[in-house]
Amino acid sequence: MMTLDAAAVQQLMLRYADAIDADAIESWPDFFTPDGEYTVISRDSLKRGHLIGVMQCCGQGMMRDRVMGLRDANVYEPHCYRHVVSAPLLGEAGAEGVEATASFLLARIMRAGVPELFLSGRYEDLVVATPAGPRFRRRRVVLDSTAVDTLLVIPV
Amino acid sequence: MNLDAYGLGGDAFNQADYRLYTDPEIARQEQDRIFEGPAWCFVGLEVELPKAGDYKTSWVGALPVILVRGQDGELRAMVNRCTHKGSTIVFDGEGCAERFVCPYHNWYYDLEGNLTAVAFGNGIKGQGGMPAAFDKRAHGLRRLRVATIAGLVFVSAAEQGPELEDYLGTRIAHHIRRTLGRGLVVLGQYTQVMHNNWKLYMENTRDSYHASLLHVFFTTFRLNRLDMAGGMAVGENGWNTLSYTQGTQKFNDEAYADARALNTDIKLQDPSLVANWPEFEDGIVSSITSVFPSLIMQQISNSLAVRQLVPKGPDKCELVWTLLGTVEDTPAQTGMRVKQSNLVGPAGLVSMEDGIIGNFVQRSIASARGERTVMRMGGDGVVSQESRVTEAGVRAFWKAYRAHMEPA
Ligand code: FES
Ligand SMILES: [Fe+2]
């Protein structure tokens, strides 16, 4: 099993962003452990202790249901993302894994539109080593703003 | 103003000129006659202001307001605009204060909006200062009437108008109490920015016709379909609506034969997304209450929320979502509310389309000159119906609209 140094954590973060930007969204749940948690919540809500943000998935099953919705059920205009993710800051390495954070800027590009800054914020992750490589046990996307423009369908 | 020319004459509310959604002059008149008229506008929740001195800022249409709980425990609302030179007084959104101080030249207001002091009002060393005739009592903040129901706070900018209860209608008021009349807990809050006229969203929340056609996630997983028992209730004055679904499900795929392809094989990999418990004795499993012009109350299974609609010019609006639970919820029930919240909001598996559908309309009507909508599903009336395949609720919106824009 590989060790979880900063380089390994950063590779996981970059592959995650690259997969989403490349529209390989089917692979999105695979970046998590089977019981992985994914939430998108504003920093304001976190400060207030809210339990609900704009998205909360517990486990790969809920993530796959989101992918299915995005591909087969939900109605929205075609668009893609471009992530810019900072180098990670590593926190405590505990028995569970290593905590890591990184800042991101996310542009949303409608088919014929100019790229627009859609979201900014910080990933707050718990990364664990698995036989298949590093995976997110928890990925909390902390949005800088409480507002979301129009709709959020592709995971951040 | 005369709405005949816009298709809203007589007793019919089954058509509306597209210019009503695009004309800046119409938007200005709406501010005067609706938002600052006798309508009751939703501005927040009592649970957001639990103790004396707690305040938050909000909007009544384009009018900025401060909502504050006084030392006497009473909720008051006043315009958030300094009477000196118009600066925003409270700019930090929320907090707890003993008084308000305008940042610009330090005029002081008490929690009832009275002007209590003016910085350098007596000048310095005998120089400057306000004239002796300046009367602070004539320069207090403009106050708005406040009324509450089941923890929801409404304000009305007009000095006179109907009582909130009469404004809502018996059935609507009862349903609000039935849904929220318990100790409330705020579980989440976020804002959704939409690029469409506010009326398009208000209509959408009363349009039970579109629900299972635009929002295919529900249909696909058989969570809510128009062939489930339900209906559309309209309050006595014909302004406010309650669209509801009963628990009994009777699926009828044939009724959907001419709708978009229905994939009945798709199953949720994690059905805990929609795990729920029967919360209400009336058996209503889903309901949308729409109160003209700015409140939507939602019960989708156990996901409870209120949404405040704030216009931002003719072609933009904001929707402030507050997700709710109650003090009686068990941890398991809270967990179900959290998971079900994935169905709603800007990332809602069921409702995300409502964030864009108004813009689909807005972008195509910019060039319209005299064309009108058609709102005739379920007949032309503005009455309660035992079916949700109706636009009765949308017609109720226009009835309320005309009553305010063109009072009898
Ligand atoms: S604008 Fe408020 S004190 Fe001058
Ligand atoms: Fe909708």
GROMACS .gro file of C-alpha atoms and ligand atoms in nm, chain B residues 201 204-205 207 210-211 214-215 307 350-355 357, ligand 2:
model
   17
  357TYR     CA    1  -4.079   3.169  -1.076
  360ASN     CA    2  -4.385   2.800  -1.172
  361THR     CA    3  -4.449   2.721  -0.805
  363ASP     CA    4  -4.797   2.525  -1.200
  366HIS     CA    5  -4.531   2.099  -1.532
  367ALA     CA    6  -4.413   1.910  -1.225
  370LEU     CA    7  -4.015   1.893  -1.664
  371HIS     CA    8  -3.889   1.719  -1.349
  463ARG     CA    9  -3.823   3.012  -0.008
  506VAL     CA   10  -3.605   1.699  -0.852
  507SER     CA   11  -3.614   2.077  -0.866
  508MET     CA   12  -3.293   2.198  -1.031
  509GLU     CA   13  -3.473   2.253  -1.363
  510ASP     CA   14  -3.674   2.535  -1.208
  511GLY     CA   15  -3.346   2.729  -1.184
  513ILE     CA   16  -3.669   2.707  -1.701
  566FE      FE   17  -4.085   2.292  -1.089
   0.00000   0.00000   0.00000
